């Protein structure tokens, strides 16, 4: 018999009827999801918003069925679990959801038990909700870049959520960290450990970076911007340097590829679910534990949290803001509101 507590038959959720540029969403009431023998039912407390949520709300995703519930990063309390499953009822958990299935902007959500991490009692649930997508993306990117002691790395958009985590992890691995950020965020990224900071609005950005870096070029680049910035970043790399890209690749000039011979890596959390890789899904849980351990130990700092009301209008406005130029911090939907 499953462990459980008294549950309602329906729940509030926020749905996307179809992709649209304005990110029009709807408040709905739908049945609570039914779990299979390896899934937990979680009462969702907080959902961290990501730029990916806004992007797919506008463009759609090939594996979504509509109406679709958005949201990938969740923290909540287990309210139903089959006998013998861990975590058990009453445990607070955090996870990054399967992008091909319904999301987590709802009062309840189901998730495979092996994909969650237990949140220590010392960590605020709203802070934990900032971790999964941005934190794991930063970790995967630095692993692909093979960052070690003494490497020089350029981290684009250092004040963004991924950038903030990446700066901290790169410094912990002994790298010299260069980053770009708007001027009003220079103090923030300096506090996180950045060694050299450049204004990404600067028309002389490349020349100013080379003046500080010297002629050798970066060992590695975490490219979260894409497009022409990716080409520029490869120009700033040493021969056979390493670049981890979070956005689709632009069309490269053959001469640039011949000149720099870059090692290009693509970062995707979604692939763990889309390829049905149980190993990759479990690895995400291990990374989540690493993030939670760092936060509990005081060696990792989260972006500043802005709480968003659980309503279609407020979430729509927040998602539009999520992809606006220069957005800093992390928006977290308070499902309990």
PDB file of N, CA, C and O in Angstrom, residues 209-281:
ATOM      1  N   UNK A 209      39.489  43.117 -23.289  1.00  0.00           N
ATOM      2  CA  UNK A 209      39.783  41.785 -22.753  1.00  0.00           C
ATOM      3  C   UNK A 209      41.214  41.383 -23.088  1.00  0.00           C
ATOM      4  O   UNK A 209      41.969  40.904 -22.223  1.00  0.00           O
ATOM      5  N   UNK A 210      41.622  41.577 -24.330  1.00  0.00           N
ATOM      6  CA  UNK A 210      42.983  41.190 -24.743  1.00  0.00           C
ATOM      7  C   UNK A 210      44.035  41.977 -23.978  1.00  0.00           C
ATOM      8  O   UNK A 210      45.123  41.447 -23.680  1.00  0.00           O
ATOM      9  N   UNK A 211      43.737  43.223 -23.644  1.00  0.00           N
ATOM     10  CA  UNK A 211      44.690  44.045 -22.909  1.00  0.00           C
ATOM     11  C   UNK A 211      44.966  43.463 -21.527  1.00  0.00           C
ATOM     12  O   UNK A 211      46.096  43.511 -21.029  1.00  0.00           O
ATOM     13  N   UNK A 212      43.922  42.899 -20.896  1.00  0.00           N
ATOM     14  CA  UNK A 212      44.080  42.294 -19.572  1.00  0.00           C
ATOM     15  C   UNK A 212      44.572  40.852 -19.671  1.00  0.00           C
ATOM     16  O   UNK A 212      45.442  40.425 -18.909  1.00  0.00           O
ATOM     17  N   UNK A 213      44.038  40.101 -20.626  1.00  0.00           N
ATOM     18  CA  UNK A 213      44.347  38.679 -20.760  1.00  0.00           C
ATOM     19  C   UNK A 213      45.740  38.432 -21.330  1.00  0.00           C
ATOM     20  O   UNK A 213      46.429  37.488 -20.936  1.00  0.00           O
ATOM     21  N   UNK A 214      46.144  39.278 -22.262  1.00  0.00           N
ATOM     22  CA  UNK A 214      47.391  39.023 -22.958  1.00  0.00           C
ATOM     23  C   UNK A 214      47.139  38.269 -24.251  1.00  0.00           C
ATOM     24  O   UNK A 214      45.997  37.968 -24.607  1.00  0.00           O
ATOM     25  N   UNK A 215      48.196  37.922 -24.984  1.00  0.00           N
ATOM     26  CA  UNK A 215      48.036  37.342 -26.321  1.00  0.00           C
ATOM     27  C   UNK A 215      47.669  35.868 -26.352  1.00  0.00           C
ATOM     28  O   UNK A 215      47.328  35.337 -27.413  1.00  0.00           O
ATOM     29  N   UNK A 216      47.725  35.173 -25.216  1.00  0.00           N
ATOM     30  CA  UNK A 216      47.596  33.719 -25.246  1.00  0.00           C
ATOM     31  C   UNK A 216      46.167  33.235 -25.510  1.00  0.00           C
ATOM     32  O   UNK A 216      45.964  32.141 -26.018  1.00  0.00           O
ATOM     33  N   UNK A 217      45.162  34.013 -25.126  1.00  0.00           N
ATOM     34  CA  UNK A 217      43.779  33.585 -25.326  1.00  0.00           C
ATOM     35  C   UNK A 217      43.267  32.739 -24.169  1.00  0.00           C
ATOM     36  O   UNK A 217      44.044  32.179 -23.381  1.00  0.00           O
ATOM     37  N   UNK A 218      41.954  32.639 -24.061  1.00  0.00           N
ATOM     38  CA  UNK A 218      41.342  31.864 -22.977  1.00  0.00           C
ATOM     39  C   UNK A 218      41.538  30.369 -23.183  1.00  0.00           C
ATOM     40  O   UNK A 218      41.483  29.865 -24.311  1.00  0.00           O
ATOM     41  N   UNK A 219      41.730  29.655 -22.073  1.00  0.00           N
ATOM     42  CA  UNK A 219      41.710  28.193 -22.137  1.00  0.00           C
ATOM     43  C   UNK A 219      40.295  27.686 -22.390  1.00  0.00           C
ATOM     44  O   UNK A 219      40.112  26.663 -23.055  1.00  0.00           O
ATOM     45  N   UNK A 220      39.310  28.400 -21.839  1.00  0.00           N
ATOM     46  CA  UNK A 220      37.932  27.915 -21.915  1.00  0.00           C
ATOM     47  C   UNK A 220      36.956  29.085 -21.880  1.00  0.00           C
ATOM     48  O   UNK A 220      37.262  30.156 -21.350  1.00  0.00           O
ATOM     49  N   UNK A 221      35.779  28.845 -22.449  1.00  0.00           N
ATOM     50  CA  UNK A 221      34.704  29.839 -22.458  1.00  0.00           C
ATOM     51  C   UNK A 221      33.384  29.134 -22.154  1.00  0.00           C
ATOM     52  O   UNK A 221      33.091  28.088 -22.741  1.00  0.00           O
ATOM     53  N   UNK A 222      32.594  29.715 -21.236  1.00  0.00           N
ATOM     54  CA  UNK A 222      31.218  29.279 -21.037  1.00  0.00           C
ATOM     55  C   UNK A 222      30.354  30.295 -21.761  1.00  0.00           C
ATOM     56  O   UNK A 222      30.212  31.434 -21.312  1.00  0.00           O
ATOM     57  N   UNK A 223      29.795  29.877 -22.893  1.00  0.00           N
ATOM     58  CA  UNK A 223      29.052  30.767 -23.784  1.00  0.00           C
ATOM     59  C   UNK A 223      27.552  30.583 -23.582  1.00  0.00           C
ATOM     60  O   UNK A 223      26.983  29.590 -24.029  1.00  0.00           O
ATOM     61  N   UNK A 224      26.917  31.534 -22.908  1.00  0.00           N
ATOM     62  CA  UNK A 224      25.485  31.434 -22.630  1.00  0.00           C
ATOM     63  C   UNK A 224      24.663  32.382 -23.481  1.00  0.00           C
ATOM     64  O   UNK A 224      23.444  32.443 -23.324  1.00  0.00           O
ATOM     65  N   UNK A 225      25.316  33.123 -24.390  1.00  0.00           N
ATOM     66  CA  UNK A 225      24.632  34.133 -25.181  1.00  0.00           C
ATOM     67  C   UNK A 225      24.310  33.631 -26.583  1.00  0.00           C
ATOM     68  O   UNK A 225      23.207  33.798 -27.093  1.00  0.00           O
ATOM     69  N   UNK A 226      25.280  33.002 -27.240  1.00  0.00           N
ATOM     70  CA  UNK A 226      25.068  32.450 -28.571  1.00  0.00           C
ATOM     71  C   UNK A 226      25.209  33.492 -29.668  1.00  0.00           C
ATOM     72  O   UNK A 226      25.576  34.643 -29.440  1.00  0.00           O
ATOM     73  N   UNK A 227      24.926  33.055 -30.904  1.00  0.00           N
ATOM     74  CA  UNK A 227      24.977  33.959 -32.048  1.00  0.00           C
ATOM     75  C   UNK A 227      26.379  34.492 -32.307  1.00  0.00           C
ATOM     76  O   UNK A 227      27.376  33.761 -32.218  1.00  0.00           O
ATOM     77  N   UNK A 228      26.470  35.777 -32.616  1.00  0.00           N
ATOM     78  CA  UNK A 228      27.762  36.395 -32.916  1.00  0.00           C
ATOM     79  C   UNK A 228      28.709  36.358 -31.725  1.00  0.00           C
ATOM     80  O   UNK A 228      29.933  36.369 -31.896  1.00  0.00           O
ATOM     81  N   UNK A 229      28.157  36.310 -30.506  1.00  0.00           N
ATOM     82  CA  UNK A 229      29.009  36.235 -29.316  1.00  0.00           C
ATOM     83  C   UNK A 229      29.827  34.952 -29.307  1.00  0.00           C
ATOM     84  O   UNK A 229      30.976  34.942 -28.854  1.00  0.00           O
ATOM     85  N   UNK A 230      29.256  33.870 -29.820  1.00  0.00           N
ATOM     86  CA  UNK A 230      29.990  32.607 -29.883  1.00  0.00           C
ATOM     87  C   UNK A 230      31.200  32.734 -30.798  1.00  0.00           C
ATOM     88  O   UNK A 230      32.310  32.283 -30.458  1.00  0.00           O
ATOM     89  N   UNK A 231      31.014  33.355 -31.944  1.00  0.00           N
ATOM     90  CA  UNK A 231      32.130  33.565 -32.868  1.00  0.00           C
ATOM     91  C   UNK A 231      33.204  34.443 -32.231  1.00  0.00           C
ATOM     92  O   UNK A 231      34.403  34.159 -32.328  1.00  0.00           O
ATOM     93  N   UNK A 232      32.767  35.525 -31.590  1.00  0.00           N
ATOM     94  CA  UNK A 232      33.721  36.420 -30.924  1.00  0.00           C
ATOM     95  C   UNK A 232      34.496  35.683 -29.846  1.00  0.00           C
ATOM     96  O   UNK A 232      35.717  35.859 -29.698  1.00  0.00           O
ATOM     97  N   UNK A 233      33.805  34.834 -29.079  1.00  0.00           N
ATOM     98  CA  UNK A 233      34.463  34.113 -27.993  1.00  0.00           C
ATOM     99  C   UNK A 233      35.490  33.128 -28.509  1.00  0.00           C
ATOM    100  O   UNK A 233      36.540  32.927 -27.883  1.00  0.00           O
ATOM    101  N   UNK A 234      35.223  32.490 -29.637  1.00  0.00           N
ATOM    102  CA  UNK A 234      36.202  31.575 -30.216  1.00  0.00           C
ATOM    103  C   UNK A 234      37.439  32.348 -30.671  1.00  0.00           C
ATOM    104  O   UNK A 234      38.577  31.882 -30.522  1.00  0.00           O
ATOM    105  N   UNK A 235      37.240  33.551 -31.195  1.00  0.00           N
ATOM    106  CA  UNK A 235      38.376  34.405 -31.561  1.00  0.00           C
ATOM    107  C   UNK A 235      39.246  34.716 -30.348  1.00  0.00           C
ATOM    108  O   UNK A 235      40.466  34.869 -30.466  1.00  0.00           O
ATOM    109  N   UNK A 236      38.634  34.814 -29.181  1.00  0.00           N
ATOM    110  CA  UNK A 236      39.363  35.155 -27.957  1.00  0.00           C
ATOM    111  C   UNK A 236      40.027  33.941 -27.302  1.00  0.00           C
ATOM    112  O   UNK A 236      40.754  34.094 -26.317  1.00  0.00           O
ATOM    113  N   UNK A 237      39.780  32.740 -27.837  1.00  0.00           N
ATOM    114  CA  UNK A 237      40.336  31.528 -27.259  1.00  0.00           C
ATOM    115  C   UNK A 237      41.719  31.227 -27.823  1.00  0.00           C
ATOM    116  O   UNK A 237      42.069  31.646 -28.918  1.00  0.00           O
ATOM    117  N   UNK A 238      42.486  30.463 -27.062  1.00  0.00           N
ATOM    118  CA  UNK A 238      43.762  29.955 -27.575  1.00  0.00           C
ATOM    119  C   UNK A 238      43.504  28.867 -28.610  1.00  0.00           C
ATOM    120  O   UNK A 238      42.388  28.360 -28.733  1.00  0.00           O
ATOM    121  N   UNK A 239      44.532  28.463 -29.328  1.00  0.00           N
ATOM    122  CA  UNK A 239      44.419  27.360 -30.281  1.00  0.00           C
ATOM    123  C   UNK A 239      44.037  26.088 -29.536  1.00  0.00           C
ATOM    124  O   UNK A 239      44.623  25.746 -28.505  1.00  0.00           O
ATOM    125  N   UNK A 240      43.007  25.387 -30.028  1.00  0.00           N
ATOM    126  CA  UNK A 240      42.472  24.164 -29.408  1.00  0.00           C
ATOM    127  C   UNK A 240      41.866  24.437 -28.026  1.00  0.00           C
ATOM    128  O   UNK A 240      41.814  23.547 -27.163  1.00  0.00           O
ATOM    129  N   UNK A 241      41.398  25.674 -27.823  1.00  0.00           N
ATOM    130  CA  UNK A 241      40.694  25.981 -26.584  1.00  0.00           C
ATOM    131  C   UNK A 241      39.345  25.287 -26.534  1.00  0.00           C
ATOM    132  O   UNK A 241      38.893  24.654 -27.497  1.00  0.00           O
ATOM    133  N   UNK A 242      38.664  25.414 -25.391  1.00  0.00           N
ATOM    134  CA  UNK A 242      37.420  24.685 -25.152  1.00  0.00           C
ATOM    135  C   UNK A 242      36.277  25.676 -24.910  1.00  0.00           C
ATOM    136  O   UNK A 242      36.444  26.639 -24.160  1.00  0.00           O
ATOM    137  N   UNK A 243      35.141  25.412 -25.541  1.00  0.00           N
ATOM    138  CA  UNK A 243      33.971  26.271 -25.360  1.00  0.00           C
ATOM    139  C   UNK A 243      32.741  25.411 -25.122  1.00  0.00           C
ATOM    140  O   UNK A 243      32.518  24.418 -25.824  1.00  0.00           O
ATOM    141  N   UNK A 244      31.972  25.757 -24.092  1.00  0.00           N
ATOM    142  CA  UNK A 244      30.709  25.073 -23.778  1.00  0.00           C
ATOM    143  C   UNK A 244      29.571  26.020 -24.116  1.00  0.00           C
ATOM    144  O   UNK A 244      29.507  27.135 -23.587  1.00  0.00           O
ATOM    145  N   UNK A 245      28.674  25.585 -24.995  1.00  0.00           N
ATOM    146  CA  UNK A 245      27.619  26.456 -25.527  1.00  0.00           C
ATOM    147  C   UNK A 245      26.251  26.062 -24.983  1.00  0.00           C
ATOM    148  O   UNK A 245      25.878  24.885 -25.035  1.00  0.00           O
ATOM    149  N   UNK A 246      25.524  27.068 -24.497  1.00  0.00           N
ATOM    150  CA  UNK A 246      24.188  26.838 -23.962  1.00  0.00           C
ATOM    151  C   UNK A 246      23.102  27.140 -24.986  1.00  0.00           C
ATOM    152  O   UNK A 246      21.943  26.773 -24.775  1.00  0.00           O
ATOM    153  N   UNK A 247      23.451  27.820 -26.072  1.00  0.00           N
ATOM    154  CA  UNK A 247      22.482  28.204 -27.097  1.00  0.00           C
ATOM    155  C   UNK A 247      22.822  27.486 -28.407  1.00  0.00           C
ATOM    156  O   UNK A 247      23.937  26.963 -28.574  1.00  0.00           O
ATOM    157  N   UNK A 248      21.893  27.455 -29.371  1.00  0.00           N
ATOM    158  CA  UNK A 248      22.197  26.839 -30.670  1.00  0.00           C
ATOM    159  C   UNK A 248      23.415  27.495 -31.316  1.00  0.00           C
ATOM    160  O   UNK A 248      23.649  28.695 -31.168  1.00  0.00           O
ATOM    161  N   UNK A 249      24.173  26.680 -32.046  1.00  0.00           N
ATOM    162  CA  UNK A 249      25.399  27.181 -32.661  1.00  0.00           C
ATOM    163  C   UNK A 249      25.091  28.024 -33.891  1.00  0.00           C
ATOM    164  O   UNK A 249      24.196  27.703 -34.672  1.00  0.00           O
ATOM    165  N   UNK A 250      25.847  29.099 -34.093  1.00  0.00           N
ATOM    166  CA  UNK A 250      25.706  29.883 -35.322  1.00  0.00           C
ATOM    167  C   UNK A 250      26.426  29.179 -36.471  1.00  0.00           C
ATOM    168  O   UNK A 250      27.097  28.162 -36.270  1.00  0.00           O
ATOM    169  N   UNK A 251      26.302  29.728 -37.663  1.00  0.00           N
ATOM    170  CA  UNK A 251      27.078  29.210 -38.799  1.00  0.00           C
ATOM    171  C   UNK A 251      28.500  29.767 -38.696  1.00  0.00           C
ATOM    172  O   UNK A 251      28.703  30.976 -38.659  1.00  0.00           O
ATOM    173  N   UNK A 252      29.484  28.870 -38.633  1.00  0.00           N
ATOM    174  CA  UNK A 252      30.866  29.292 -38.434  1.00  0.00           C
ATOM    175  C   UNK A 252      31.586  29.480 -39.766  1.00  0.00           C
ATOM    176  O   UNK A 252      31.332  28.767 -40.737  1.00  0.00           O
ATOM    177  N   UNK A 253      32.499  30.434 -39.760  1.00  0.00           N
ATOM    178  CA  UNK A 253      33.391  30.644 -40.896  1.00  0.00           C
ATOM    179  C   UNK A 253      34.473  29.569 -40.869  1.00  0.00           C
ATOM    180  O   UNK A 253      35.090  29.322 -39.827  1.00  0.00           O
ATOM    181  N   UNK A 254      34.709  28.916 -42.003  1.00  0.00           N
ATOM    182  CA  UNK A 254      35.689  27.834 -42.054  1.00  0.00           C
ATOM    183  C   UNK A 254      37.083  28.293 -41.649  1.00  0.00           C
ATOM    184  O   UNK A 254      37.845  27.544 -41.018  1.00  0.00           O
ATOM    185  N   UNK A 255      37.420  29.518 -41.995  1.00  0.00           N
ATOM    186  CA  UNK A 255      38.746  30.029 -41.650  1.00  0.00           C
ATOM    187  C   UNK A 255      38.928  30.142 -40.141  1.00  0.00           C
ATOM    188  O   UNK A 255      39.997  29.846 -39.607  1.00  0.00           O
ATOM    189  N   UNK A 256      37.845  30.563 -39.448  1.00  0.00           N
ATOM    190  CA  UNK A 256      37.905  30.653 -37.989  1.00  0.00           C
ATOM    191  C   UNK A 256      38.106  29.272 -37.375  1.00  0.00           C
ATOM    192  O   UNK A 256      38.908  29.101 -36.452  1.00  0.00           O
ATOM    193  N   UNK A 257      37.395  28.272 -37.883  1.00  0.00           N
ATOM    194  CA  UNK A 257      37.540  26.914 -37.368  1.00  0.00           C
ATOM    195  C   UNK A 257      38.948  26.378 -37.630  1.00  0.00           C
ATOM    196  O   UNK A 257      39.552  25.720 -36.772  1.00  0.00           O
ATOM    197  N   UNK A 258      39.484  26.671 -38.796  1.00  0.00           N
ATOM    198  CA  UNK A 258      40.828  26.205 -39.163  1.00  0.00           C
ATOM    199  C   UNK A 258      41.882  26.888 -38.301  1.00  0.00           C
ATOM    200  O   UNK A 258      42.861  26.262 -37.882  1.00  0.00           O
ATOM    201  N   UNK A 259      41.651  28.163 -38.029  1.00  0.00           N
ATOM    202  CA  UNK A 259      42.612  28.956 -37.256  1.00  0.00           C
ATOM    203  C   UNK A 259      42.638  28.540 -35.790  1.00  0.00           C
ATOM    204  O   UNK A 259      43.715  28.408 -35.187  1.00  0.00           O
ATOM    205  N   UNK A 260      41.476  28.326 -35.179  1.00  0.00           N
ATOM    206  CA  UNK A 260      41.408  28.096 -33.738  1.00  0.00           C
ATOM    207  C   UNK A 260      41.234  26.625 -33.346  1.00  0.00           C
ATOM    208  O   UNK A 260      41.533  26.235 -32.215  1.00  0.00           O
ATOM    209  N   UNK A 261      40.695  25.796 -34.250  1.00  0.00           N
ATOM    210  CA  UNK A 261      40.451  24.377 -33.960  1.00  0.00           C
ATOM    211  C   UNK A 261      39.811  24.187 -32.588  1.00  0.00           C
ATOM    212  O   UNK A 261      40.325  23.451 -31.740  1.00  0.00           O
ATOM    213  N   UNK A 262      38.669  24.847 -32.337  1.00  0.00           N
ATOM    214  CA  UNK A 262      38.084  24.806 -30.989  1.00  0.00           C
ATOM    215  C   UNK A 262      37.448  23.464 -30.671  1.00  0.00           C
ATOM    216  O   UNK A 262      36.944  22.761 -31.553  1.00  0.00           O
ATOM    217  N   UNK A 263      37.483  23.106 -29.404  1.00  0.00           N
ATOM    218  CA  UNK A 263      36.745  21.955 -28.897  1.00  0.00           C
ATOM    219  C   UNK A 263      35.396  22.475 -28.406  1.00  0.00           C
ATOM    220  O   UNK A 263      35.322  23.175 -27.387  1.00  0.00           O
ATOM    221  N   UNK A 264      34.336  22.156 -29.146  1.00  0.00           N
ATOM    222  CA  UNK A 264      33.016  22.718 -28.879  1.00  0.00           C
ATOM    223  C   UNK A 264      32.135  21.689 -28.176  1.00  0.00           C
ATOM    224  O   UNK A 264      31.948  20.569 -28.672  1.00  0.00           O
ATOM    225  N   UNK A 265      31.594  22.073 -27.028  1.00  0.00           N
ATOM    226  CA  UNK A 265      30.684  21.207 -26.288  1.00  0.00           C
ATOM    227  C   UNK A 265      29.313  21.843 -26.178  1.00  0.00           C
ATOM    228  O   UNK A 265      29.191  23.065 -26.080  1.00  0.00           O
ATOM    229  N   UNK A 266      28.277  21.030 -26.217  1.00  0.00           N
ATOM    230  CA  UNK A 266      26.903  21.499 -26.082  1.00  0.00           C
ATOM    231  C   UNK A 266      26.371  21.068 -24.718  1.00  0.00           C
ATOM    232  O   UNK A 266      26.543  19.913 -24.313  1.00  0.00           O
ATOM    233  N   UNK A 267      25.724  21.990 -24.016  1.00  0.00           N
ATOM    234  CA  UNK A 267      25.195  21.698 -22.688  1.00  0.00           C
ATOM    235  C   UNK A 267      23.677  21.568 -22.767  1.00  0.00           C
ATOM    236  O   UNK A 267      22.997  22.467 -23.257  1.00  0.00           O
ATOM    237  N   UNK A 268      23.143  20.428 -22.297  1.00  0.00           N
ATOM    238  CA  UNK A 268      21.698  20.207 -22.319  1.00  0.00           C
ATOM    239  C   UNK A 268      21.300  19.308 -21.161  1.00  0.00           C
ATOM    240  O   UNK A 268      21.746  18.157 -21.078  1.00  0.00           O
ATOM    241  N   UNK A 269      20.476  19.829 -20.263  1.00  0.00           N
ATOM    242  CA  UNK A 269      19.900  18.985 -19.221  1.00  0.00           C
ATOM    243  C   UNK A 269      18.768  18.135 -19.777  1.00  0.00           C
ATOM    244  O   UNK A 269      18.550  17.006 -19.340  1.00  0.00           O
ATOM    245  N   UNK A 270      18.055  18.684 -20.752  1.00  0.00           N
ATOM    246  CA  UNK A 270      16.880  17.999 -21.290  1.00  0.00           C
ATOM    247  C   UNK A 270      17.235  16.642 -21.894  1.00  0.00           C
ATOM    248  O   UNK A 270      16.415  15.719 -21.880  1.00  0.00           O
ATOM    249  N   UNK A 271      18.438  16.512 -22.428  1.00  0.00           N
ATOM    250  CA  UNK A 271      18.837  15.265 -23.079  1.00  0.00           C
ATOM    251  C   UNK A 271      18.784  14.062 -22.165  1.00  0.00           C
ATOM    252  O   UNK A 271      18.573  12.931 -22.620  1.00  0.00           O
ATOM    253  N   UNK A 272      18.967  14.277 -20.861  1.00  0.00           N
ATOM    254  CA  UNK A 272      18.895  13.161 -19.922  1.00  0.00           C
ATOM    255  C   UNK A 272      17.528  12.501 -19.966  1.00  0.00           C
ATOM    256  O   UNK A 272      17.404  11.279 -19.825  1.00  0.00           O
ATOM    257  N   UNK A 273      16.483  13.311 -20.175  1.00  0.00           N
ATOM    258  CA  UNK A 273      15.120  12.783 -20.261  1.00  0.00           C
ATOM    259  C   UNK A 273      14.782  12.361 -21.690  1.00  0.00           C
ATOM    260  O   UNK A 273      14.166  11.308 -21.909  1.00  0.00           O
ATOM    261  N   UNK A 274      15.185  13.162 -22.668  1.00  0.00           N
ATOM    262  CA  UNK A 274      14.788  12.904 -24.049  1.00  0.00           C
ATOM    263  C   UNK A 274      15.418  11.628 -24.606  1.00  0.00           C
ATOM    264  O   UNK A 274      14.876  11.002 -25.515  1.00  0.00           O
ATOM    265  N   UNK A 275      16.577  11.247 -24.080  1.00  0.00           N
ATOM    266  CA  UNK A 275      17.233  10.008 -24.516  1.00  0.00           C
ATOM    267  C   UNK A 275      16.913   8.836 -23.594  1.00  0.00           C
ATOM    268  O   UNK A 275      17.451   7.744 -23.781  1.00  0.00           O
ATOM    269  N   UNK A 276      16.049   9.067 -22.611  1.00  0.00           N
ATOM    270  CA  UNK A 276      15.684   8.023 -21.634  1.00  0.00           C
ATOM    271  C   UNK A 276      16.915   7.414 -20.969  1.00  0.00           C
ATOM    272  O   UNK A 276      16.986   6.200 -20.743  1.00  0.00           O
ATOM    273  N   UNK A 277      17.900   8.270 -20.668  1.00  0.00           N
ATOM    274  CA  UNK A 277      19.133   7.812 -20.033  1.00  0.00           C
ATOM    275  C   UNK A 277      18.968   7.816 -18.517  1.00  0.00           C
ATOM    276  O   UNK A 277      19.049   8.867 -17.876  1.00  0.00           O
ATOM    277  N   UNK A 278      18.736   6.642 -17.946  1.00  0.00           N
ATOM    278  CA  UNK A 278      18.579   6.534 -16.503  1.00  0.00           C
ATOM    279  C   UNK A 278      19.846   6.987 -15.789  1.00  0.00           C
ATOM    280  O   UNK A 278      19.788   7.646 -14.741  1.00  0.00           O
ATOM    281  N   UNK A 279      20.997   6.672 -16.364  1.00  0.00           N
ATOM    282  CA  UNK A 279      22.273   7.066 -15.766  1.00  0.00           C
ATOM    283  C   UNK A 279      22.381   8.590 -15.688  1.00  0.00           C
ATOM    284  O   UNK A 279      22.767   9.142 -14.658  1.00  0.00           O
ATOM    285  N   UNK A 280      22.006   9.261 -16.771  1.00  0.00           N
ATOM    286  CA  UNK A 280      22.088  10.722 -16.802  1.00  0.00           C
ATOM    287  C   UNK A 280      21.072  11.341 -15.841  1.00  0.00           C
ATOM    288  O   UNK A 280      21.353  12.358 -15.192  1.00  0.00           O
ATOM    289  N   UNK A 281      19.895  10.731 -15.739  1.00  0.00           N
ATOM    290  CA  UNK A 281      18.884  11.250 -14.822  1.00  0.00           C
ATOM    291  C   UNK A 281      19.349  11.126 -13.374  1.00  0.00           C
ATOM    292  O   UNK A 281      19.153  12.034 -12.553  1.00  0.00           O
TER     293      UNK A 281
END
